[in-house]
Amino acid sequence: MTAAADPTRDPVVRIDALTAEYRTRRGVVRALDEVSLDVRPGELLAIVGESGSGKSTLSQAIGRLLPRACRLVSGTVRVLERDVAALDDAGIRRLRREQLGFIPQDPIASLDPTMRIGRQLHLAIAPLGRPTDRATLVSLLESVRIADPERALGLFPHEVSGGMAQRIAIAMAMAREPRILVADEPTGSLDAQVREEILDLIVRLTRESGASLIWVSHDLGAVRRWCERVCVMHRGRIVEEGPVSEVLTDPSHPYTRTLLAALPSAPAPAADGPDEGTETT
Ligand SMILES: Nc1ncnc2c1ncn2[C@@H]1O[C@H](COP(=O)(O)OP(=O)(O)O)[C@@H](O)[C@H]1O
Ligand SMILES: [Mg+2]
């Protein structure tokens, strides 16, 4: 896979010694422990690690979207040179709206069940000052390869499949032309065939737009196929980080070796996954 990232340009996200804790009834849980990470412009970065290792907390911290129970103990998160903790509410909302795109874990739940798809797209795009006429919405759905966009605009969320809902969520995120895309296990709720199509779509749109992708996954096989760089998290720390070709071939950390050993299949062929994602419901 070619490296679209340009390491000479400033990082779009810069996380420095971030420590975060959840207050729970059973005490304090340290979810992030001195995590430092730079995300370069245009790169496809995977964050892997077992459940509970801190991946979601880290990705939420980028948009200052941590749950109330979570407290940042120390460290900083900078997005496009701005310290997110220092922004006022209007500032963080603007940063999220204009620079960050979040692709949800559960796409159907991310849609409003009471509203047709067309209306939701309109509401997502209108605040950006873009046209929301029918032709624009149709072309937006075409860009995420929805086969019958005219029909899709009239559907309610309960009438669409998980794969289609994820295409719609991706369309909403990409309509903002974000510099940074954050996808926390975006295919966790989808079945295997659709999963590949959605990953292919996310990767293609990321490349076409020049955005950076931060993709949280526990699927090392998929990471190997799609990403350039990988961070391995374990108990709130980044224990290993580097090019996918190195980290997932010759890991230096024992925990990464354990993760790799749990992988069922041999390395899969590179980059050109299925691309005709055209399901209709
Ligand atoms: N809302 C929450 N309240 C309390 N503890 C939480 C909450 N969310 C996550 N945690 C804890 O923080 C740690 C990291 O969780 P998380 O970031 O969700 O990991 P991952 O995404 O890698 O599964 C885990 O120990 C988890 O139990
Ligand atoms: Mg998670």
PDB file of C-alpha atoms and ligand atoms in Angstrom:
ATOM      1  CA  MET A   1       0.000   0.000   0.000  1.00  0.00           C
ATOM      2  CA  THR A   2       1.402   3.410  -0.887  1.00  0.00           C
ATOM      3  CA  ALA A   3       2.051   5.796   1.952  1.00  0.00           C
ATOM      4  CA  ALA A   4      -0.210   8.791   1.387  1.00  0.00           C
ATOM      5  CA  ALA A   5       0.973  10.289   4.645  1.00  0.00           C
ATOM      6  CA  ASP A   6       3.533  13.033   4.500  1.00  0.00           C
ATOM      7  CA  PRO A   7       5.611  12.915   7.680  1.00  0.00           C
ATOM      8  CA  THR A   8       7.099  16.331   7.001  1.00  0.00           C
ATOM      9  CA  ARG A   9       3.767  18.094   7.594  1.00  0.00           C
ATOM     10  CA  ASP A  10       2.500  18.872  11.072  1.00  0.00           C
ATOM     11  CA  PRO A  11       0.400  16.203  12.754  1.00  0.00           C
ATOM     12  CA  VAL A  12      -3.348  16.779  12.538  1.00  0.00           C
ATOM     13  CA  VAL A  13      -3.819  15.223  15.965  1.00  0.00           C
ATOM     14  CA  ARG A  14      -1.212  15.374  18.688  1.00  0.00           C
ATOM     15  CA  ILE A  15      -1.872  13.526  21.913  1.00  0.00           C
ATOM     16  CA  ASP A  16       0.659  14.068  24.630  1.00  0.00           C
ATOM     17  CA  ALA A  17       0.952  12.009  27.821  1.00  0.00           C
ATOM     18  CA  LEU A  18      -2.802  11.677  28.178  1.00  0.00           C
ATOM     19  CA  THR A  19      -4.058  10.018  31.337  1.00  0.00           C
ATOM     20  CA  ALA A  20      -7.781   9.457  31.860  1.00  0.00           C
ATOM     21  CA  GLU A  21      -9.788   7.779  34.597  1.00  0.00           C
ATOM     22  CA  TYR A  22     -13.362   6.625  35.036  1.00  0.00           C
ATOM     23  CA  ARG A  23     -15.041   6.910  38.377  1.00  0.00           C
ATOM     24  CA  THR A  24     -17.058   3.799  38.985  1.00  0.00           C
ATOM     25  CA  ARG A  25     -18.862   2.374  41.979  1.00  0.00           C
ATOM     26  CA  ARG A  26     -15.996  -0.011  42.459  1.00  0.00           C
ATOM     27  CA  GLY A  27     -13.410   2.719  42.376  1.00  0.00           C
ATOM     28  CA  VAL A  28     -11.258   4.485  39.856  1.00  0.00           C
ATOM     29  CA  VAL A  29     -10.392   2.806  36.549  1.00  0.00           C
ATOM     30  CA  ARG A  30      -7.407   4.190  34.706  1.00  0.00           C
ATOM     31  CA  ALA A  31      -8.394   3.871  31.029  1.00  0.00           C
ATOM     32  CA  LEU A  32      -5.491   5.824  29.529  1.00  0.00           C
ATOM     33  CA  ASP A  33      -2.069   5.924  31.074  1.00  0.00           C
ATOM     34  CA  GLU A  34       0.330   8.504  29.644  1.00  0.00           C
ATOM     35  CA  VAL A  35      -0.690   7.919  26.030  1.00  0.00           C
ATOM     36  CA  SER A  36       1.189   9.897  23.396  1.00  0.00           C
ATOM     37  CA  LEU A  37       0.359   9.706  19.727  1.00  0.00           C
ATOM     38  CA  ASP A  38       0.707  11.855  16.618  1.00  0.00           C
ATOM     39  CA  VAL A  39      -1.572  11.409  13.617  1.00  0.00           C
ATOM     40  CA  ARG A  40      -0.115  12.633  10.347  1.00  0.00           C
ATOM     41  CA  PRO A  41      -2.026  14.277   7.522  1.00  0.00           C
ATOM     42  CA  GLY A  42      -3.560  11.737   5.174  1.00  0.00           C
ATOM     43  CA  GLU A  43      -2.482   8.637   7.030  1.00  0.00           C
ATOM     44  CA  LEU A  44      -4.507   5.517   7.736  1.00  0.00           C
ATOM     45  CA  LEU A  45      -3.799   4.695  11.346  1.00  0.00           C
ATOM     46  CA  ALA A  46      -5.194   1.679  13.148  1.00  0.00           C
ATOM     47  CA  ILE A  47      -5.553   1.405  16.887  1.00  0.00           C
ATOM     48  CA  VAL A  48      -5.763  -2.211  17.974  1.00  0.00           C
ATOM     49  CA  GLY A  49      -5.950  -3.980  21.292  1.00  0.00           C
ATOM     50  CA  GLU A  50      -8.209  -6.240  23.274  1.00  0.00           C
ATOM     51  CA  SER A  51     -11.515  -5.098  24.719  1.00  0.00           C
ATOM     52  CA  GLY A  52     -11.000  -2.684  27.609  1.00  0.00           C
ATOM     53  CA  SER A  53      -7.539  -1.577  26.516  1.00  0.00           C
ATOM     54  CA  GLY A  54      -8.625   2.064  26.125  1.00  0.00           C
ATOM     55  CA  LYS A  55      -9.223   2.361  22.373  1.00  0.00           C
ATOM     56  CA  SER A  56     -12.658   3.983  22.595  1.00  0.00           C
ATOM     57  CA  THR A  57     -11.606   6.322  25.371  1.00  0.00           C
ATOM     58  CA  LEU A  58      -8.683   7.481  23.260  1.00  0.00           C
ATOM     59  CA  SER A  59     -10.791   8.044  20.158  1.00  0.00           C
ATOM     60  CA  GLN A  60     -13.471   9.919  22.120  1.00  0.00           C
ATOM     61  CA  ALA A  61     -10.842  12.147  23.708  1.00  0.00           C
ATOM     62  CA  ILE A  62      -9.939  13.447  20.234  1.00  0.00           C
ATOM     63  CA  GLY A  63     -13.363  15.106  19.932  1.00  0.00           C
ATOM     64  CA  ARG A  64     -13.630  15.889  23.652  1.00  0.00           C
ATOM     65  CA  LEU A  65     -16.481  13.412  23.643  1.00  0.00           C
ATOM     66  CA  LEU A  66     -15.662  11.508  26.812  1.00  0.00           C
ATOM     67  CA  PRO A  67     -18.525  10.403  29.037  1.00  0.00           C
ATOM     68  CA  ARG A  68     -19.056  12.444  32.168  1.00  0.00           C
ATOM     69  CA  ALA A  69     -17.695   9.669  34.346  1.00  0.00           C
ATOM     70  CA  CYS A  70     -14.341  10.064  32.651  1.00  0.00           C
ATOM     71  CA  ARG A  71     -11.859  12.608  33.913  1.00  0.00           C
ATOM     72  CA  LEU A  72      -8.696  13.715  32.185  1.00  0.00           C
ATOM     73  CA  VAL A  73      -6.002  13.572  34.825  1.00  0.00           C
ATOM     74  CA  SER A  74      -3.173  15.015  32.788  1.00  0.00           C
ATOM     75  CA  GLY A  75      -1.863  15.463  29.286  1.00  0.00           C
ATOM     76  CA  THR A  76      -3.161  17.267  26.217  1.00  0.00           C
ATOM     77  CA  VAL A  77      -5.056  16.589  23.009  1.00  0.00           C
ATOM     78  CA  ARG A  78      -4.361  18.946  20.141  1.00  0.00           C
ATOM     79  CA  VAL A  79      -6.425  18.851  16.979  1.00  0.00           C
ATOM     80  CA  LEU A  80      -5.035  20.978  14.158  1.00  0.00           C
ATOM     81  CA  GLU A  81      -2.868  22.811  16.690  1.00  0.00           C
ATOM     82  CA  ARG A  82      -5.782  23.563  19.006  1.00  0.00           C
ATOM     83  CA  ASP A  83      -5.840  22.283  22.577  1.00  0.00           C
ATOM     84  CA  VAL A  84      -9.322  20.783  22.739  1.00  0.00           C
ATOM     85  CA  ALA A  85      -9.545  21.222  26.529  1.00  0.00           C
ATOM     86  CA  ALA A  86      -9.000  24.961  26.128  1.00  0.00           C
ATOM     87  CA  LEU A  87     -11.813  25.541  23.628  1.00  0.00           C
ATOM     88  CA  ASP A  88     -15.127  26.947  24.784  1.00  0.00           C
ATOM     89  CA  ASP A  89     -18.312  25.042  23.936  1.00  0.00           C
ATOM     90  CA  ALA A  90     -18.857  26.894  20.675  1.00  0.00           C
ATOM     91  CA  GLY A  91     -15.228  26.299  19.734  1.00  0.00           C
ATOM     92  CA  ILE A  92     -15.315  22.547  20.306  1.00  0.00           C
ATOM     93  CA  ARG A  93     -18.638  22.236  18.472  1.00  0.00           C
ATOM     94  CA  ARG A  94     -17.171  24.102  15.543  1.00  0.00           C
ATOM     95  CA  LEU A  95     -14.069  21.954  15.513  1.00  0.00           C
ATOM     96  CA  ARG A  96     -16.204  18.789  15.528  1.00  0.00           C
ATOM     97  CA  ARG A  97     -18.484  20.101  12.820  1.00  0.00           C
ATOM     98  CA  GLU A  98     -15.800  21.423  10.520  1.00  0.00           C
ATOM     99  CA  GLN A  99     -12.793  19.177  10.995  1.00  0.00           C
ATOM    100  CA  LEU A 100     -13.808  15.888  12.575  1.00  0.00           C
ATOM    101  CA  GLY A 101     -15.937  13.090  11.190  1.00  0.00           C
ATOM    102  CA  PHE A 102     -17.089  10.303  13.472  1.00  0.00           C
ATOM    103  CA  ILE A 103     -18.248   7.039  11.949  1.00  0.00           C
ATOM    104  CA  PRO A 104     -20.376   5.252  14.530  1.00  0.00           C
ATOM    105  CA  GLN A 105     -20.061   1.770  15.940  1.00  0.00           C
ATOM    106  CA  ASP A 106     -23.790   1.124  15.673  1.00  0.00           C
ATOM    107  CA  PRO A 107     -25.013   2.964  12.566  1.00  0.00           C
ATOM    108  CA  ILE A 108     -28.726   2.232  12.964  1.00  0.00           C
ATOM    109  CA  ALA A 109     -28.703   3.552  16.529  1.00  0.00           C
ATOM    110  CA  SER A 110     -26.909   6.656  15.285  1.00  0.00           C
ATOM    111  CA  LEU A 111     -29.876   7.576  13.075  1.00  0.00           C
ATOM    112  CA  ASP A 112     -33.079   9.179  14.336  1.00  0.00           C
ATOM    113  CA  PRO A 113     -35.749   6.444  14.203  1.00  0.00           C
ATOM    114  CA  THR A 114     -38.560   8.955  13.671  1.00  0.00           C
ATOM    115  CA  MET A 115     -37.182  10.609  10.557  1.00  0.00           C
ATOM    116  CA  ARG A 116     -36.779   9.587   6.947  1.00  0.00           C
ATOM    117  CA  ILE A 117     -33.201   9.306   5.658  1.00  0.00           C
ATOM    118  CA  GLY A 118     -33.616  12.278   3.322  1.00  0.00           C
ATOM    119  CA  ARG A 119     -34.688  14.550   6.169  1.00  0.00           C
ATOM    120  CA  GLN A 120     -31.752  13.440   8.322  1.00  0.00           C
ATOM    121  CA  LEU A 121     -29.302  14.119   5.530  1.00  0.00           C
ATOM    122  CA  HIS A 122     -30.840  17.540   5.057  1.00  0.00           C
ATOM    123  CA  LEU A 123     -30.448  18.337   8.767  1.00  0.00           C
ATOM    124  CA  ALA A 124     -26.867  17.118   8.755  1.00  0.00           C
ATOM    125  CA  ILE A 125     -25.854  19.210   5.771  1.00  0.00           C
ATOM    126  CA  ALA A 126     -27.902  22.398   5.995  1.00  0.00           C
ATOM    127  CA  PRO A 127     -25.852  23.833   8.922  1.00  0.00           C
ATOM    128  CA  LEU A 128     -22.780  23.596   6.705  1.00  0.00           C
ATOM    129  CA  GLY A 129     -24.321  26.090   4.322  1.00  0.00           C
ATOM    130  CA  ARG A 130     -24.444  23.531   1.517  1.00  0.00           C
ATOM    131  CA  PRO A 131     -27.335  22.928  -0.852  1.00  0.00           C
ATOM    132  CA  THR A 132     -29.688  20.185   0.294  1.00  0.00           C
ATOM    133  CA  ASP A 133     -31.836  19.820  -2.803  1.00  0.00           C
ATOM    134  CA  ARG A 134     -32.830  16.336  -3.839  1.00  0.00           C
ATOM    135  CA  ALA A 135     -30.175  16.023  -6.540  1.00  0.00           C
ATOM    136  CA  THR A 136     -27.431  16.869  -4.027  1.00  0.00           C
ATOM    137  CA  LEU A 137     -28.724  14.305  -1.546  1.00  0.00           C
ATOM    138  CA  VAL A 138     -28.973  11.680  -4.274  1.00  0.00           C
ATOM    139  CA  SER A 139     -25.402  12.285  -5.364  1.00  0.00           C
ATOM    140  CA  LEU A 140     -24.264  12.107  -1.734  1.00  0.00           C
ATOM    141  CA  LEU A 141     -25.844   8.665  -1.417  1.00  0.00           C
ATOM    142  CA  GLU A 142     -24.326   7.655  -4.750  1.00  0.00           C
ATOM    143  CA  SER A 143     -20.905   8.588  -3.395  1.00  0.00           C
ATOM    144  CA  VAL A 144     -21.324   5.902  -0.723  1.00  0.00           C
ATOM    145  CA  ARG A 145     -22.596   3.475  -3.359  1.00  0.00           C
ATOM    146  CA  ILE A 146     -26.180   3.138  -2.322  1.00  0.00           C
ATOM    147  CA  ALA A 147     -27.833   1.430  -5.260  1.00  0.00           C
ATOM    148  CA  ASP A 148     -31.208   3.171  -5.292  1.00  0.00           C
ATOM    149  CA  PRO A 149     -30.652   6.554  -3.649  1.00  0.00           C
ATOM    150  CA  GLU A 150     -34.027   7.995  -4.665  1.00  0.00           C
ATOM    151  CA  ARG A 151     -35.756   5.215  -2.788  1.00  0.00           C
ATOM    152  CA  ALA A 152     -33.327   5.371   0.131  1.00  0.00           C
ATOM    153  CA  LEU A 153     -34.176   9.024   0.810  1.00  0.00           C
ATOM    154  CA  GLY A 154     -37.750   8.026   1.602  1.00  0.00           C
ATOM    155  CA  LEU A 155     -36.938   5.212   4.026  1.00  0.00           C
ATOM    156  CA  PHE A 156     -36.986   5.216   7.806  1.00  0.00           C
ATOM    157  CA  PRO A 157     -33.969   3.819   9.707  1.00  0.00           C
ATOM    158  CA  HIS A 158     -35.838   0.617  10.660  1.00  0.00           C
ATOM    159  CA  GLU A 159     -36.293  -0.075   6.943  1.00  0.00           C
ATOM    160  CA  VAL A 160     -32.587  -0.144   6.115  1.00  0.00           C
ATOM    161  CA  SER A 161     -29.935  -2.792   6.750  1.00  0.00           C
ATOM    162  CA  GLY A 162     -26.953  -2.217   9.020  1.00  0.00           C
ATOM    163  CA  GLY A 163     -24.699  -1.909   5.975  1.00  0.00           C
ATOM    164  CA  MET A 164     -26.898   0.706   4.359  1.00  0.00           C
ATOM    165  CA  ALA A 165     -27.220   2.619   7.630  1.00  0.00           C
ATOM    166  CA  GLN A 166     -23.441   2.670   7.861  1.00  0.00           C
ATOM    167  CA  ARG A 167     -23.191   4.010   4.294  1.00  0.00           C
ATOM    168  CA  ILE A 168     -25.601   6.774   5.282  1.00  0.00           C
ATOM    169  CA  ALA A 169     -23.620   7.576   8.423  1.00  0.00           C
ATOM    170  CA  ILE A 170     -20.446   7.686   6.334  1.00  0.00           C
ATOM    171  CA  ALA A 171     -22.133  10.007   3.839  1.00  0.00           C
ATOM    172  CA  MET A 172     -23.086  12.352   6.679  1.00  0.00           C
ATOM    173  CA  ALA A 173     -19.564  12.333   8.059  1.00  0.00           C
ATOM    174  CA  MET A 174     -17.928  12.866   4.658  1.00  0.00           C
ATOM    175  CA  ALA A 175     -20.321  15.650   3.649  1.00  0.00           C
ATOM    176  CA  ARG A 176     -18.465  17.853   6.118  1.00  0.00           C
ATOM    177  CA  GLU A 177     -15.206  17.192   4.314  1.00  0.00           C
ATOM    178  CA  PRO A 178     -13.440  16.520   7.607  1.00  0.00           C
ATOM    179  CA  ARG A 179      -9.672  16.584   7.871  1.00  0.00           C
ATOM    180  CA  ILE A 180      -9.824  13.800  10.439  1.00  0.00           C
ATOM    181  CA  LEU A 181     -12.050  10.749  10.447  1.00  0.00           C
ATOM    182  CA  VAL A 182     -12.501   8.670  13.568  1.00  0.00           C
ATOM    183  CA  ALA A 183     -14.056   5.250  13.144  1.00  0.00           C
ATOM    184  CA  ASP A 184     -14.420   3.197  16.328  1.00  0.00           C
ATOM    185  CA  GLU A 185     -15.075  -0.387  15.252  1.00  0.00           C
ATOM    186  CA  PRO A 186     -17.283   0.828  12.388  1.00  0.00           C
ATOM    187  CA  THR A 187     -18.112  -2.681  11.219  1.00  0.00           C
ATOM    188  CA  GLY A 188     -18.573  -4.361  14.574  1.00  0.00           C
ATOM    189  CA  SER A 189     -22.314  -4.730  14.069  1.00  0.00           C
ATOM    190  CA  LEU A 190     -22.145  -5.900  10.439  1.00  0.00           C
ATOM    191  CA  ASP A 191     -21.725  -9.335   8.901  1.00  0.00           C
ATOM    192  CA  ALA A 192     -18.536 -10.391   7.171  1.00  0.00           C
ATOM    193  CA  GLN A 193     -19.374  -9.651   3.521  1.00  0.00           C
ATOM    194  CA  VAL A 194     -20.750  -6.175   4.242  1.00  0.00           C
ATOM    195  CA  ARG A 195     -17.860  -5.494   6.611  1.00  0.00           C
ATOM    196  CA  GLU A 196     -15.319  -5.697   3.794  1.00  0.00           C
ATOM    197  CA  GLU A 197     -17.406  -3.444   1.555  1.00  0.00           C
ATOM    198  CA  ILE A 198     -17.739  -0.820   4.256  1.00  0.00           C
ATOM    199  CA  LEU A 199     -14.026  -0.864   5.073  1.00  0.00           C
ATOM    200  CA  ASP A 200     -13.244  -0.571   1.383  1.00  0.00           C
ATOM    201  CA  LEU A 201     -15.594   2.409   1.166  1.00  0.00           C
ATOM    202  CA  ILE A 202     -14.143   4.152   4.227  1.00  0.00           C
ATOM    203  CA  VAL A 203     -10.589   3.683   2.970  1.00  0.00           C
ATOM    204  CA  ARG A 204     -11.391   4.903  -0.542  1.00  0.00           C
ATOM    205  CA  LEU A 205     -13.249   7.989   0.637  1.00  0.00           C
ATOM    206  CA  THR A 206     -10.471   8.764   3.104  1.00  0.00           C
ATOM    207  CA  ARG A 207      -7.887   8.575   0.341  1.00  0.00           C
ATOM    208  CA  GLU A 208      -9.957  10.598  -2.120  1.00  0.00           C
ATOM    209  CA  SER A 209     -10.532  13.354   0.411  1.00  0.00           C
ATOM    210  CA  GLY A 210      -6.985  13.394   1.769  1.00  0.00           C
ATOM    211  CA  ALA A 211      -8.294  13.067   5.334  1.00  0.00           C
ATOM    212  CA  SER A 212      -6.520  11.135   8.062  1.00  0.00           C
ATOM    213  CA  LEU A 213      -8.268   8.030   9.333  1.00  0.00           C
ATOM    214  CA  ILE A 214      -8.055   6.826  12.899  1.00  0.00           C
ATOM    215  CA  TRP A 215      -9.594   3.422  12.831  1.00  0.00           C
ATOM    216  CA  VAL A 216     -10.180   1.476  16.023  1.00  0.00           C
ATOM    217  CA  SER A 217     -10.344  -2.232  15.400  1.00  0.00           C
ATOM    218  CA  HIS A 218      -9.676  -5.560  16.958  1.00  0.00           C
ATOM    219  CA  ASP A 219      -9.460  -7.232  13.568  1.00  0.00           C
ATOM    220  CA  LEU A 220      -5.741  -7.527  12.891  1.00  0.00           C
ATOM    221  CA  GLY A 221      -6.331  -9.220   9.544  1.00  0.00           C
ATOM    222  CA  ALA A 222      -8.306  -6.229   8.281  1.00  0.00           C
ATOM    223  CA  VAL A 223      -5.776  -3.786   9.720  1.00  0.00           C
ATOM    224  CA  ARG A 224      -3.062  -5.587   7.820  1.00  0.00           C
ATOM    225  CA  ARG A 225      -5.028  -5.227   4.596  1.00  0.00           C
ATOM    226  CA  TRP A 226      -6.069  -1.610   4.899  1.00  0.00           C
ATOM    227  CA  CYS A 227      -3.797   0.430   7.134  1.00  0.00           C
ATOM    228  CA  GLU A 228      -0.333   1.930   6.991  1.00  0.00           C
ATOM    229  CA  ARG A 229       0.481   2.375  10.632  1.00  0.00           C
ATOM    230  CA  VAL A 230      -0.740   0.660  13.750  1.00  0.00           C
ATOM    231  CA  CYS A 231      -0.740   1.406  17.468  1.00  0.00           C
ATOM    232  CA  VAL A 232      -1.161  -1.494  19.822  1.00  0.00           C
ATOM    233  CA  MET A 233      -2.913  -0.689  23.103  1.00  0.00           C
ATOM    234  CA  HIS A 234      -2.765  -2.762  26.234  1.00  0.00           C
ATOM    235  CA  ARG A 235      -4.192  -1.727  29.588  1.00  0.00           C
ATOM    236  CA  GLY A 236      -4.410   1.944  28.721  1.00  0.00           C
ATOM    237  CA  ARG A 237      -0.965   2.231  27.212  1.00  0.00           C
ATOM    238  CA  ILE A 238       0.393   2.195  23.692  1.00  0.00           C
ATOM    239  CA  VAL A 239       2.815  -0.714  23.939  1.00  0.00           C
ATOM    240  CA  GLU A 240       3.892  -0.740  20.325  1.00  0.00           C
ATOM    241  CA  GLU A 241       3.543   1.527  17.305  1.00  0.00           C
ATOM    242  CA  GLY A 242       4.896   1.533  13.766  1.00  0.00           C
ATOM    243  CA  PRO A 243       4.264   0.576  10.141  1.00  0.00           C
ATOM    244  CA  VAL A 244       1.772  -2.280   9.803  1.00  0.00           C
ATOM    245  CA  SER A 245       4.291  -4.237   7.757  1.00  0.00           C
ATOM    246  CA  GLU A 246       6.718  -4.234  10.669  1.00  0.00           C
ATOM    247  CA  VAL A 247       4.524  -4.383  13.745  1.00  0.00           C
ATOM    248  CA  LEU A 248       2.271  -7.130  12.432  1.00  0.00           C
ATOM    249  CA  THR A 249       5.099  -9.156  10.929  1.00  0.00           C
ATOM    250  CA  ASP A 250       7.793  -8.825  13.496  1.00  0.00           C
ATOM    251  CA  PRO A 251       6.280  -7.511  16.707  1.00  0.00           C
ATOM    252  CA  SER A 252       8.643  -6.492  19.437  1.00  0.00           C
ATOM    253  CA  HIS A 253       6.178  -6.464  22.308  1.00  0.00           C
ATOM    254  CA  PRO A 254       5.043  -9.765  23.850  1.00  0.00           C
ATOM    255  CA  TYR A 255       1.444  -8.546  23.970  1.00  0.00           C
ATOM    256  CA  THR A 256       1.424  -7.902  20.205  1.00  0.00           C
ATOM    257  CA  ARG A 257       2.765 -11.408  19.667  1.00  0.00           C
ATOM    258  CA  THR A 258      -0.114 -12.762  21.733  1.00  0.00           C
ATOM    259  CA  LEU A 259      -2.614 -10.770  19.667  1.00  0.00           C
ATOM    260  CA  LEU A 260      -1.082 -12.044  16.436  1.00  0.00           C
ATOM    261  CA  ALA A 261      -1.041 -15.616  17.632  1.00  0.00           C
ATOM    262  CA  ALA A 262      -4.784 -15.358  18.193  1.00  0.00           C
ATOM    263  CA  LEU A 263      -5.303 -14.412  14.547  1.00  0.00           C
ATOM    264  CA  PRO A 264      -6.889 -17.351  12.740  1.00  0.00           C
ATOM    265  CA  SER A 265      -5.657 -16.894   9.187  1.00  0.00           C
ATOM    266  CA  ALA A 266      -2.464 -16.150   7.327  1.00  0.00           C
ATOM    267  CA  PRO A 267      -1.802 -12.624   5.988  1.00  0.00           C
ATOM    268  CA  ALA A 268      -4.424 -11.693   3.435  1.00  0.00           C
ATOM    269  CA  PRO A 269      -3.675 -10.208   0.021  1.00  0.00           C
ATOM    270  CA  ALA A 270      -3.309  -6.435  -0.141  1.00  0.00           C
ATOM    271  CA  ALA A 271      -5.549  -3.540  -0.828  1.00  0.00           C
ATOM    272  CA  ASP A 272      -8.117  -4.277  -3.493  1.00  0.00           C
ATOM    273  CA  GLY A 273     -11.015  -5.609  -1.527  1.00  0.00           C
ATOM    274  CA  PRO A 274     -14.525  -5.870  -2.922  1.00  0.00           C
ATOM    275  CA  ASP A 275     -15.819  -2.585  -4.236  1.00  0.00           C
ATOM    276  CA  GLU A 276     -19.245  -3.068  -5.690  1.00  0.00           C
ATOM    277  CA  GLY A 277     -21.112  -2.391  -2.486  1.00  0.00           C
ATOM    278  CA  THR A 278     -24.586  -1.914  -3.805  1.00  0.00           C
ATOM    279  CA  GLU A 279     -27.071  -3.435  -1.442  1.00  0.00           C
ATOM    280  CA  THR A 280     -30.388  -1.659  -1.398  1.00  0.00           C
ATOM    281  CA  THR A 281     -31.972  -2.442   1.930  1.00  0.00           C
TER     282      THR A 281
HETATM  283  N1  LIG B   1     -18.455   4.675  30.894  1.00  0.00           N
HETATM  284  C1  LIG B   1     -17.531   3.992  31.576  1.00  0.00           C
HETATM  285  N2  LIG B   1     -17.598   3.902  32.929  1.00  0.00           N
HETATM  286  C2  LIG B   1     -16.662   3.227  33.629  1.00  0.00           C
HETATM  287  N3  LIG B   1     -15.611   2.602  33.090  1.00  0.00           N
HETATM  288  C3  LIG B   1     -15.483   2.655  31.745  1.00  0.00           C
HETATM  289  C4  LIG B   1     -16.432   3.345  30.921  1.00  0.00           C
HETATM  290  N4  LIG B   1     -16.052   3.219  29.641  1.00  0.00           N
HETATM  291  C5  LIG B   1     -14.908   2.500  29.643  1.00  0.00           C
HETATM  292  N5  LIG B   1     -14.559   2.149  30.906  1.00  0.00           N
HETATM  293  C6  LIG B   1     -13.382   1.383  31.312  1.00  0.00           C
HETATM  294  O1  LIG B   1     -12.225   2.006  30.773  1.00  0.00           O
HETATM  295  C7  LIG B   1     -11.326   1.048  30.262  1.00  0.00           C
HETATM  296  C8  LIG B   1     -11.097   1.309  28.782  1.00  0.00           C
HETATM  297  O2  LIG B   1     -12.310   1.125  28.097  1.00  0.00           O
HETATM  298  P1  LIG B   1     -12.490   1.442  26.541  1.00  0.00           P
HETATM  299  O3  LIG B   1     -11.826   2.719  26.236  1.00  0.00           O
HETATM  300  O4  LIG B   1     -13.942   1.320  26.252  1.00  0.00           O
HETATM  301  O5  LIG B   1     -11.672   0.243  25.880  1.00  0.00           O
HETATM  302  P2  LIG B   1     -11.829  -0.452  24.440  1.00  0.00           P
HETATM  303  O6  LIG B   1     -12.504   0.502  23.536  1.00  0.00           O
HETATM  304  O7  LIG B   1     -10.427  -0.777  24.058  1.00  0.00           O
HETATM  305  O8  LIG B   1     -12.637  -1.695  24.670  1.00  0.00           O
HETATM  306  C9  LIG B   1     -11.938  -0.313  30.558  1.00  0.00           C
HETATM  307  O9  LIG B   1     -11.407  -0.776  31.777  1.00  0.00           O
HETATM  308  C10 LIG B   1     -13.406  -0.004  30.700  1.00  0.00           C
HETATM  309  O10 LIG B   1     -14.025  -0.918  31.561  1.00  0.00           O
HETATM  310 MG    MG B   2     -14.244   0.265  22.404  1.00  0.00          MG
END
